[in-house]
CSV table of C-alpha atoms and ligand atoms in Angstrom, one decimal:
chain,number,residue,atom,x,y,z
A,1,MET,CA,-0.1,-0.1,0.0
A,2,THR,CA,1.4,3.4,-1.0
A,3,THR,CA,0.9,6.5,1.1
A,4,LEU,CA,0.8,10.0,0.3
A,5,LEU,CA,2.1,12.5,3.1
A,6,VAL,CA,0.7,15.7,3.2
A,7,GLU,CA,2.2,18.4,5.7
A,8,PHE,CA,-0.4,20.7,7.1
A,9,ARG,CA,-0.9,23.1,10.0
A,10,GLY,CA,-3.2,21.4,12.3
A,11,TRP,CA,-4.5,18.0,12.0
A,12,VAL,CA,-4.5,14.9,9.7
A,13,ILE,CA,-5.3,11.6,7.7
A,14,ILE,CA,-4.0,8.0,7.0
A,15,GLU,CA,-5.4,4.2,6.4
A,16,GLN,CA,-6.3,0.5,7.0
A,17,MET,CA,-8.8,-1.0,4.6
A,18,PRO,CA,-11.8,-2.7,6.1
A,19,ASN,CA,-11.8,-6.5,6.9
A,20,ALA,CA,-15.0,-8.3,5.9
A,21,HIS,CA,-15.9,-10.7,8.5
A,22,PRO,CA,-19.7,-11.2,10.2
A,23,PHE,CA,-19.7,-10.1,13.6
A,24,GLN,CA,-23.2,-10.8,14.4
A,25,THR,CA,-23.5,-12.6,17.7
A,26,HIS,CA,-27.4,-13.4,18.2
A,27,PRO,CA,-29.4,-15.5,15.6
A,28,PHE,CA,-32.2,-14.2,13.3
A,29,GLN,CA,-35.5,-14.1,14.6
A,30,THR,CA,-38.8,-13.0,13.2
A,31,ASP,CA,-42.6,-13.5,13.7
A,32,ASP,CA,-43.3,-12.3,10.1
A,33,PRO,CA,-43.1,-15.3,8.0
A,34,ARG,CA,-42.5,-13.2,4.8
A,35,LEU,CA,-39.1,-12.3,6.0
A,36,ILE,CA,-37.9,-15.9,6.1
A,37,PRO,CA,-37.2,-16.3,2.2
A,38,ILE,CA,-35.5,-12.8,2.1
A,39,LYS,CA,-33.2,-13.9,4.9
A,40,ASP,CA,-32.2,-17.0,3.1
A,41,LYS,CA,-31.6,-14.6,-0.1
A,42,VAL,CA,-29.4,-12.2,2.0
A,43,LEU,CA,-27.4,-14.8,3.5
A,44,ALA,CA,-26.9,-16.4,0.1
A,45,GLY,CA,-26.0,-13.1,-1.3
A,46,GLU,CA,-28.8,-13.2,-3.7
A,47,ARG,CA,-30.1,-10.0,-5.1
A,48,LEU,CA,-33.7,-9.0,-3.6
A,49,THR,CA,-36.5,-8.3,-6.0
A,50,GLU,CA,-38.9,-5.4,-6.1
A,51,ALA,CA,-41.5,-7.8,-4.3
A,52,ASP,CA,-38.7,-8.3,-1.5
A,53,ALA,CA,-38.2,-4.6,-1.1
A,54,LEU,CA,-41.9,-3.9,-0.7
A,55,VAL,CA,-42.1,-6.7,1.9
A,56,LEU,CA,-38.9,-4.9,3.7
A,57,TYR,CA,-41.0,-1.5,3.8
A,58,GLY,CA,-44.2,-3.1,4.7
A,59,THR,CA,-43.1,-5.3,7.6
A,60,GLY,CA,-43.4,-4.0,11.5
A,61,ASP,CA,-40.5,-6.2,12.3
A,62,ILE,CA,-37.8,-3.4,12.2
A,63,LEU,CA,-35.2,-5.4,14.6
A,64,ALA,CA,-35.3,-8.6,11.8
A,65,VAL,CA,-35.0,-6.0,8.9
A,66,GLY,CA,-32.3,-4.4,11.1
A,67,TRP,CA,-30.5,-7.7,11.6
A,68,LEU,CA,-30.3,-8.5,8.1
A,69,ALA,CA,-29.0,-5.0,7.1
A,70,ASN,CA,-26.7,-5.3,9.9
A,71,TRP,CA,-25.3,-8.7,8.7
A,72,VAL,CA,-24.7,-7.3,5.2
A,73,ARG,CA,-22.8,-4.3,6.6
A,74,GLU,CA,-20.7,-6.1,8.8
A,75,ARG,CA,-20.0,-8.5,5.9
A,76,MET,CA,-18.8,-5.5,3.8
A,77,HIS,CA,-17.2,-3.2,6.7
A,78,GLY,CA,-16.7,-5.4,9.7
A,79,ASP,CA,-17.1,-3.1,12.6
A,80,LYS,CA,-15.6,0.0,10.7
A,81,ALA,CA,-17.5,3.2,10.7
A,82,TYR,CA,-16.5,6.1,8.5
A,83,PHE,CA,-16.7,9.8,8.9
A,84,ASN,CA,-14.7,12.6,7.3
A,85,VAL,CA,-13.6,16.3,8.2
A,86,ASN,CA,-15.3,18.3,5.6
A,87,ARG,CA,-16.9,21.9,5.2
A,88,HIS,CA,-20.0,22.7,3.3
A,89,ILE,CA,-20.0,25.7,1.2
A,90,ASN,CA,-23.0,26.9,-0.6
A,91,PRO,CA,-21.9,30.0,-2.9
A,92,THR,CA,-25.4,31.1,-3.6
A,93,ASN,CA,-29.0,30.6,-2.6
A,94,VAL,CA,-30.5,32.3,-5.8
A,95,CYS,CA,-32.4,29.9,-7.5
A,96,VAL,CA,-34.5,30.0,-10.7
A,97,ALA,CA,-36.3,26.6,-9.7
A,98,ALA,CA,-39.2,27.2,-7.0
A,99,CYS,CA,-39.2,23.3,-5.6
A,100,ARG,CA,-42.0,23.0,-3.0
A,101,LEU,CA,-39.5,20.7,-1.3
A,102,CYS,CA,-37.0,23.5,-0.8
A,103,ALA,CA,-36.6,26.2,2.0
A,104,PHE,CA,-33.2,27.3,0.9
A,105,GLY,CA,-33.7,28.8,-2.6
A,106,ARG,CA,-34.6,32.7,-3.1
A,107,LYS,CA,-35.5,34.6,-6.2
A,108,LYS,CA,-32.9,36.9,-7.1
A,109,ASP,CA,-33.2,40.3,-5.5
A,110,THR,CA,-35.7,39.2,-2.9
A,111,PRO,CA,-35.2,39.2,1.0
A,112,GLY,CA,-32.5,36.6,2.1
A,113,ALA,CA,-31.0,36.1,-1.3
A,114,TYR,CA,-27.3,35.9,-1.4
A,115,THR,CA,-24.4,35.4,-3.9
A,116,MET,CA,-20.8,35.2,-2.6
A,117,ALA,CA,-18.3,36.9,-4.3
A,118,LEU,CA,-15.3,34.8,-5.2
A,119,GLU,CA,-13.1,36.2,-2.4
A,120,GLU,CA,-15.9,35.6,0.0
A,121,ALA,CA,-16.0,32.1,-0.9
A,122,PHE,CA,-12.5,31.6,-0.4
A,123,GLN,CA,-12.7,33.1,2.9
A,124,THR,CA,-15.6,31.0,3.9
A,125,ALA,CA,-13.7,27.9,2.6
A,126,ALA,CA,-10.8,28.9,5.1
A,127,SER,CA,-12.9,29.6,8.1
A,128,GLY,CA,-14.4,27.0,10.6
A,129,TYR,CA,-12.7,24.6,13.0
A,130,THR,CA,-9.0,24.2,13.5
A,131,GLU,CA,-8.7,20.5,12.1
A,132,ALA,CA,-7.6,20.6,8.4
A,133,VAL,CA,-10.4,19.6,6.2
A,134,THR,CA,-10.0,16.9,3.4
A,135,GLU,CA,-13.1,17.8,1.6
A,136,PHE,CA,-15.1,21.0,0.6
A,137,HIS,CA,-18.8,20.0,-0.4
A,138,ILE,CA,-20.0,22.8,-2.7
A,139,VAL,CA,-23.8,23.2,-3.7
A,140,GLY,CA,-25.9,26.0,-4.3
A,141,GLY,CA,-29.1,27.3,-6.0
A,142,LEU,CA,-29.5,27.4,-10.1
A,143,HIS,CA,-28.7,31.1,-10.3
A,144,PRO,CA,-30.1,32.9,-13.7
A,145,ASP,CA,-27.2,35.3,-14.2
A,146,LEU,CA,-23.9,33.9,-12.8
A,147,PRO,CA,-21.7,32.6,-15.7
A,148,PHE,CA,-20.2,29.0,-15.7
A,149,GLN,CA,-17.0,30.8,-15.6
A,150,TYR,CA,-17.9,31.9,-12.0
A,151,PHE,CA,-18.0,28.1,-11.1
A,152,LEU,CA,-14.9,27.1,-12.9
A,153,ASP,CA,-13.1,29.9,-11.1
A,154,LEU,CA,-14.6,29.1,-7.7
A,155,VAL,CA,-13.4,25.6,-8.1
A,156,SER,CA,-9.7,26.3,-9.4
A,157,GLY,CA,-9.2,29.2,-7.1
A,158,LEU,CA,-10.1,26.9,-4.2
A,159,LYS,CA,-7.6,24.0,-5.3
A,160,GLU,CA,-5.2,26.7,-5.8
A,161,ARG,CA,-5.6,27.9,-2.4
A,162,PHE,CA,-6.2,24.5,-1.0
A,163,PRO,CA,-4.6,21.8,-3.2
A,164,GLN,CA,-4.9,19.1,-0.6
A,165,VAL,CA,-8.7,19.4,-0.3
A,166,HIS,CA,-11.0,17.1,-2.3
A,167,MET,CA,-13.8,19.1,-4.4
A,168,LYS,CA,-16.8,17.6,-4.1
A,169,ALA,CA,-18.9,19.8,-6.1
A,170,PHE,CA,-22.2,20.4,-7.9
A,171,THR,CA,-25.3,18.2,-8.1
A,172,MET,CA,-26.3,16.7,-11.5
A,173,VAL,CA,-29.0,19.4,-11.2
A,174,GLU,CA,-26.4,22.2,-11.1
A,175,VAL,CA,-24.5,20.5,-13.9
A,176,ALA,CA,-27.5,20.1,-16.3
A,177,TYR,CA,-28.4,23.6,-15.7
A,178,LEU,CA,-25.1,25.1,-16.3
A,179,ALA,CA,-24.7,22.9,-19.5
A,180,LYS,CA,-28.0,24.4,-20.8
A,181,ARG,CA,-27.1,27.9,-19.8
A,182,SER,CA,-23.8,27.7,-21.4
A,183,LYS,CA,-24.8,25.7,-24.4
A,184,LEU,CA,-22.5,23.0,-23.8
A,185,THR,CA,-23.4,19.3,-23.7
A,186,ILE,CA,-23.5,17.8,-20.2
A,187,ARG,CA,-20.3,15.6,-21.2
A,188,GLU,CA,-18.6,19.1,-22.1
A,189,THR,CA,-19.7,20.8,-18.9
A,190,LEU,CA,-18.5,17.9,-16.7
A,191,VAL,CA,-15.0,17.9,-18.6
A,192,LYS,CA,-14.6,21.6,-18.0
A,193,MET,CA,-15.5,21.3,-14.3
A,194,LYS,CA,-13.1,18.1,-13.8
A,195,GLU,CA,-10.4,20.3,-15.5
A,196,ALA,CA,-11.0,22.9,-13.1
A,197,GLY,CA,-10.6,20.9,-10.2
A,198,VAL,CA,-13.8,19.2,-9.5
A,199,ASP,CA,-12.8,15.8,-7.9
A,200,SER,CA,-16.2,14.1,-7.5
A,201,LEU,CA,-20.1,15.0,-7.3
A,202,PRO,CA,-22.4,15.2,-4.3
A,203,GLY,CA,-25.6,12.9,-4.4
A,204,GLY,CA,-28.0,16.0,-4.3
A,205,GLY,CA,-30.7,16.7,-6.6
A,206,ALA,CA,-32.0,13.2,-7.1
A,207,GLU,CA,-35.1,13.7,-4.9
A,208,ILE,CA,-37.6,10.8,-6.0
A,209,PHE,CA,-37.4,9.7,-9.6
A,210,SER,CA,-41.2,8.9,-10.0
A,211,ASP,CA,-42.5,11.6,-12.2
A,212,ARG,CA,-46.0,11.7,-10.4
A,213,VAL,CA,-44.1,12.9,-7.1
A,214,ARG,CA,-41.5,14.7,-8.9
A,215,HIS,CA,-44.2,17.0,-10.7
A,216,ILE,CA,-45.4,18.0,-7.2
A,217,ILE,CA,-42.2,18.4,-5.0
A,218,CYS,CA,-39.7,20.0,-7.8
A,219,ASP,CA,-41.4,20.7,-11.0
A,220,HIS,CA,-38.6,22.9,-12.2
A,221,LYS,CA,-35.9,20.3,-12.0
A,222,ILE,CA,-34.6,17.8,-14.6
A,223,ASP,CA,-36.5,14.5,-14.5
A,224,GLY,CA,-35.5,11.3,-13.0
A,225,ASP,CA,-33.9,10.1,-16.1
A,226,GLN,CA,-31.9,13.2,-16.9
A,227,TRP,CA,-30.5,12.9,-13.3
A,228,LEU,CA,-29.5,9.4,-14.1
A,229,ASP,CA,-27.9,10.4,-17.5
A,230,THR,CA,-25.8,12.8,-15.9
A,231,ALA,CA,-24.5,10.7,-13.4
A,232,ARG,CA,-23.8,8.1,-16.1
A,233,LEU,CA,-21.8,10.7,-17.8
A,234,ALA,CA,-20.0,12.0,-14.7
A,235,HIS,CA,-19.0,8.1,-14.0
A,236,GLN,CA,-17.8,7.9,-17.7
A,237,ILE,CA,-15.4,10.5,-17.6
A,238,GLY,CA,-14.0,9.2,-14.4
A,239,LEU,CA,-15.8,11.2,-11.6
A,240,LYS,CA,-17.2,9.2,-8.9
A,241,SER,CA,-20.5,10.4,-7.3
A,242,ASN,CA,-23.0,9.9,-4.6
A,243,ALA,CA,-26.6,9.4,-4.9
A,244,THR,CA,-29.4,10.4,-2.6
A,245,MET,CA,-33.2,9.8,-2.2
A,246,LEU,CA,-35.7,12.3,-0.5
A,247,TYR,CA,-38.2,10.6,1.5
A,248,GLY,CA,-41.0,11.2,3.8
A,249,HIS,CA,-43.3,13.6,1.8
A,250,ILE,CA,-45.8,12.3,-0.7
A,251,GLU,CA,-44.1,9.5,-1.8
A,252,ASP,CA,-45.2,5.9,-1.4
A,253,ASP,CA,-43.3,2.7,-1.0
A,254,GLU,CA,-43.2,1.8,-4.7
A,255,ASP,CA,-41.8,5.1,-5.4
A,256,ARG,CA,-39.1,4.5,-2.8
A,257,VAL,CA,-38.5,1.0,-4.5
A,258,ASP,CA,-38.5,2.3,-8.0
A,259,HIS,CA,-35.9,5.1,-7.0
A,260,LEU,CA,-33.7,2.4,-5.4
A,261,LEU,CA,-33.9,-0.1,-8.3
A,262,LYS,CA,-33.1,2.5,-10.9
A,263,LEU,CA,-29.7,3.6,-9.0
A,264,ARG,CA,-28.8,-0.3,-8.6
A,265,ALA,CA,-29.4,-0.6,-12.3
A,266,LEU,CA,-27.3,2.3,-13.2
A,267,GLN,CA,-24.5,1.3,-10.7
A,268,ASP,CA,-24.3,-2.2,-12.2
A,269,GLU,CA,-23.8,-0.3,-15.4
A,270,THR,CA,-20.9,2.2,-14.2
A,271,GLY,CA,-19.7,1.2,-10.7
A,272,GLY,CA,-19.3,5.0,-10.4
A,273,PHE,CA,-21.6,5.4,-7.3
A,274,GLN,CA,-19.7,5.3,-3.8
A,275,THR,CA,-22.4,6.3,-1.3
A,276,PHE,CA,-26.2,6.4,-0.9
A,277,ILE,CA,-27.8,8.9,1.4
A,278,PRO,CA,-31.4,8.6,2.1
A,279,LEU,CA,-32.5,12.4,3.0
A,280,ALA,CA,-35.4,12.7,5.2
A,281,PHE,CA,-37.6,15.6,4.2
A,282,HIS,CA,-37.6,18.6,6.6
A,283,PRO,CA,-40.9,20.4,5.9
A,284,ALA,CA,-40.8,23.7,7.9
A,285,ASN,CA,-40.6,26.9,5.7
A,286,THR,CA,-41.5,24.9,2.5
A,287,PRO,CA,-44.8,25.0,0.9
A,288,LEU,CA,-45.4,21.4,2.2
A,289,GLN,CA,-44.9,22.5,5.6
A,290,HIS,CA,-48.3,20.9,6.5
A,291,LEU,CA,-46.5,17.5,6.0
A,292,PHE,CA,-45.3,15.6,9.2
A,293,THR,CA,-41.7,15.0,9.7
A,294,THR,CA,-40.5,11.6,9.6
A,295,THR,CA,-40.2,9.4,12.7
A,296,GLY,CA,-37.5,7.4,14.0
A,297,MET,CA,-38.7,4.2,12.7
A,298,ASP,CA,-39.0,5.6,9.2
A,299,ASP,CA,-35.5,6.7,9.4
A,300,ILE,CA,-33.9,3.5,10.4
A,301,LYS,CA,-36.1,1.5,8.2
A,302,GLN,CA,-35.0,3.6,5.4
A,303,ILE,CA,-31.3,2.9,6.3
A,304,ALA,CA,-31.9,-0.8,6.6
A,305,VAL,CA,-33.7,-1.1,3.5
A,306,SER,CA,-31.1,0.9,1.5
A,307,ARG,CA,-28.5,-1.5,2.6
A,308,LEU,CA,-30.2,-4.5,1.5
A,309,VAL,CA,-31.5,-3.3,-1.6
A,310,LEU,CA,-28.6,-1.3,-2.8
A,311,ASP,CA,-26.1,-4.5,-2.8
A,312,ASN,CA,-23.9,-2.8,-5.3
A,313,PHE,CA,-23.5,0.3,-3.4
A,314,PRO,CA,-20.1,0.2,-1.2
A,315,HIS,CA,-21.6,2.8,1.3
A,316,ILE,CA,-24.6,3.6,3.1
A,317,LYS,CA,-24.5,7.2,4.9
A,318,SER,CA,-26.7,8.2,7.5
A,319,TYR,CA,-26.1,11.9,7.3
A,320,TRP,CA,-26.2,13.1,11.1
A,321,GLN,CA,-27.3,16.5,10.0
A,322,MET,CA,-30.4,14.9,8.4
A,323,MET,CA,-31.1,12.3,10.8
A,324,THR,CA,-30.0,13.8,13.9
A,325,PRO,CA,-26.8,12.5,15.8
A,326,LYS,CA,-28.7,10.0,17.8
A,327,ILE,CA,-30.5,8.4,14.8
A,328,ALA,CA,-27.4,8.5,12.9
A,329,GLN,CA,-25.3,6.7,15.7
A,330,ILE,CA,-28.1,4.0,16.0
A,331,SER,CA,-28.0,3.3,12.4
A,332,LEU,CA,-24.6,2.2,12.5
A,333,ARG,CA,-26.2,-1.1,13.7
A,334,PHE,CA,-28.9,-1.1,11.2
A,335,GLY,CA,-26.8,-1.2,7.8
A,336,ALA,CA,-25.3,2.3,7.7
A,337,ASP,CA,-21.6,2.5,7.7
A,338,ASP,CA,-21.0,6.1,7.4
A,339,ILE,CA,-22.2,9.2,9.4
A,340,ASP,CA,-20.8,12.1,7.1
A,341,GLY,CA,-18.4,14.8,8.7
A,342,THR,CA,-17.9,18.0,10.5
A,343,VAL,CA,-19.6,20.1,8.0
A,344,VAL,CA,-19.1,23.2,9.8
A,345,GLU,CA,-21.8,25.3,8.5
A,346,GLU,CA,-25.1,23.8,7.1
A,347,LYS,CA,-27.8,26.0,5.3
A,348,ILE,CA,-30.2,23.7,3.6
A,349,TYR,CA,-31.8,21.8,6.5
A,350,HIS,CA,-31.6,24.6,9.0
A,351,ASP,CA,-33.5,26.9,6.5
A,352,ALA,CA,-36.1,23.9,6.6
A,353,GLY,CA,-36.3,23.6,10.5
A,354,ALA,CA,-33.5,21.3,11.2
A,355,THR,CA,-32.4,21.5,15.1
A,356,THR,CA,-29.3,19.9,14.7
A,357,PRO,CA,-26.0,21.9,15.4
A,358,GLN,CA,-24.4,23.6,12.3
A,359,GLY,CA,-21.3,21.3,12.5
A,360,LEU,CA,-19.8,18.7,14.8
A,361,ARG,CA,-16.2,18.5,15.9
A,362,ARG,CA,-13.9,15.7,14.9
A,363,HIS,CA,-13.8,14.1,18.5
A,364,ASP,CA,-17.9,14.4,18.7
A,365,LEU,CA,-18.2,12.2,15.4
A,366,VAL,CA,-15.4,9.8,17.0
A,367,ARG,CA,-17.5,9.5,20.3
A,368,LEU,CA,-20.7,9.0,18.5
A,369,ILE,CA,-19.0,6.1,16.6
A,370,GLN,CA,-17.3,4.8,19.6
A,371,GLU,CA,-20.4,4.6,21.8
A,372,ALA,CA,-22.2,2.6,19.0
A,373,GLY,CA,-19.4,-0.2,19.4
A,374,ARG,CA,-17.9,0.5,16.1
A,375,GLU,CA,-14.3,1.4,15.1
A,376,PRO,CA,-14.2,5.0,13.7
A,377,ILE,CA,-12.2,5.4,10.5
A,378,GLU,CA,-11.4,8.9,9.3
A,379,ARG,CA,-11.8,8.5,5.4
A,380,ASP,CA,-11.1,11.0,2.5
A,381,THR,CA,-13.9,11.5,0.0
A,382,LEU,CA,-12.9,8.4,-1.8
A,383,TYR,CA,-12.7,6.4,1.5
A,384,ARG,CA,-9.0,6.4,1.6
A,385,PRO,CA,-8.0,6.1,5.4
A,386,VAL,CA,-6.8,9.4,6.7
A,387,THR,CA,-4.3,9.4,9.6
A,388,ARG,CA,-3.6,12.9,11.6
A,389,THR,CA,-0.6,14.0,13.5
A,390,GLU,CA,-0.6,17.5,14.7
A,391,THR,CA,1.4,18.7,11.8
A,392,SER,CA,0.5,16.5,8.9
A,393,PHE,CA,-1.9,14.2,7.2
A,394,THR,CA,-1.5,11.0,5.3
A,395,VAL,CA,-3.8,9.7,2.7
A,396,SER,CA,-3.2,6.0,1.5
A,397,VAL,CA,-3.4,6.1,-2.3
B,1,LIG,O1,-30.7,17.9,-3.3
B,1,LIG,C1,-33.5,20.4,0.0
B,1,LIG,C2,-32.4,17.9,0.0
B,1,LIG,C3,-30.4,17.9,-0.8
B,1,LIG,C4,-34.8,19.7,1.7
B,1,LIG,O2,-23.3,13.6,-1.6
B,1,LIG,C5,-33.9,18.6,1.4
B,1,LIG,O3,-22.2,13.3,0.4
B,1,LIG,C6,-35.0,17.6,3.5
B,1,LIG,O4,-27.6,16.2,-1.3
B,1,LIG,N1,-35.7,18.7,3.5
B,1,LIG,C7,-29.1,18.4,-0.7
B,1,LIG,N2,-34.1,17.7,2.3
B,1,LIG,C8,-27.9,17.7,0.4
B,1,LIG,C9,-27.3,16.5,-0.3
B,1,LIG,C10,-26.2,15.9,0.3
B,1,LIG,C11,-26.0,16.0,1.9
B,1,LIG,C12,-25.1,15.4,2.5
B,1,LIG,C13,-24.0,14.7,1.9
B,1,LIG,C14,-24.2,14.7,0.5
B,1,LIG,C15,-23.3,13.8,-0.3
B,1,LIG,C16,-25.3,14.9,0.0
B,1,LIG,O5,-31.1,18.0,0.0
B,1,LIG,C17,-30.9,18.3,-2.0
B,1,LIG,C18,-32.2,17.8,-1.5
B,1,LIG,O6,-32.7,16.5,-2.0
B,1,LIG,N3,-33.3,18.9,0.4
B,1,LIG,N4,-34.6,20.6,0.8
B,1,LIG,C19,-35.6,19.7,2.8
B,1,LIG,N5,-36.7,20.7,3.0
């Protein structure tokens, strides 16, 4: 194994790849007979069907579903649970799309609308905690006037100032919008982004692929097929990405299963997805604020079903900002192997009523994982283990 040593003022990174071995200590039990053939398939490593996924969503036996998801998670990652030291940057909240799911976007020149000058974005990137970040997570609104060059300059300027930091930037929705505005193909747009310094893409904007639901919650966005096509092109030019699913609004179990199966099919084709992140809908301050928030049972069930259905996704993330740190921690025993990172500053869910902190310190994430009985592994965005000293960090490559 080769290592890359990066000197840095502050903290740092290193390695150890996960060993695959089941740790499960107690036997499988269920009072739902429909779960028995599913258990046999899971233990035999067989792929679950649409009907199986619907049974998993429909059963009340959360402990049995969790047992299965945990079995798979431990087979893939042993006791390891991943986190990273990252910072979110949202360069603008100005957005032409008025999605009903969103409390973050603003129309241009309306109260609360902002757009960072490049220098401001660079200063934001440098602010936060003392630990050296290994990832910038950069997403924003669909601004009607900002030129494509602004986004290229943003990424190349960040790369110049923070050469050791991975740029996980721009959702498929932003990529497709910038391509349209700059009259480039999506492939050309992605290539230019990559040349400017984009290292991978985050998973946002996928929402729910079902046309019926998408028309209601995010009518102005690209449709599900376009999201998948954009992800396919990103993977084809060598950019890894994540994938999300927004749940807990007006979708039903069939819509969730359809979403998962479409992601699974694309992953069979490209292998370019790293991590799946189910995102619980936060209704406050959105046009859908009359809806209930998700419950703990729904959140945990969603993590477990994702682990079981997405057999070709290496990682399932229980994003602590979205799930709350407590649910994210418990998820580590129900299929999740990642809880995301320090974040530092979060706007999208806080505008929609999230009560979680803006960020967590590295030692908070370590403690959450340890108290779940798991082994914390700091990773970079590509899941290379990171080892820190006080003056440098090392990434295994
Ligand atoms: O695309 C917007 C969702 C996403 C709301 O790739 C909402 O590692 C809930 O994609 N309630 C952005 N969700 C966040 C995202 C993400 C987060 C963390 C890690 C990664 C990753 C990706 O948030 C949006 C949308 O799907 N969203 N509004 C809301 N009111």
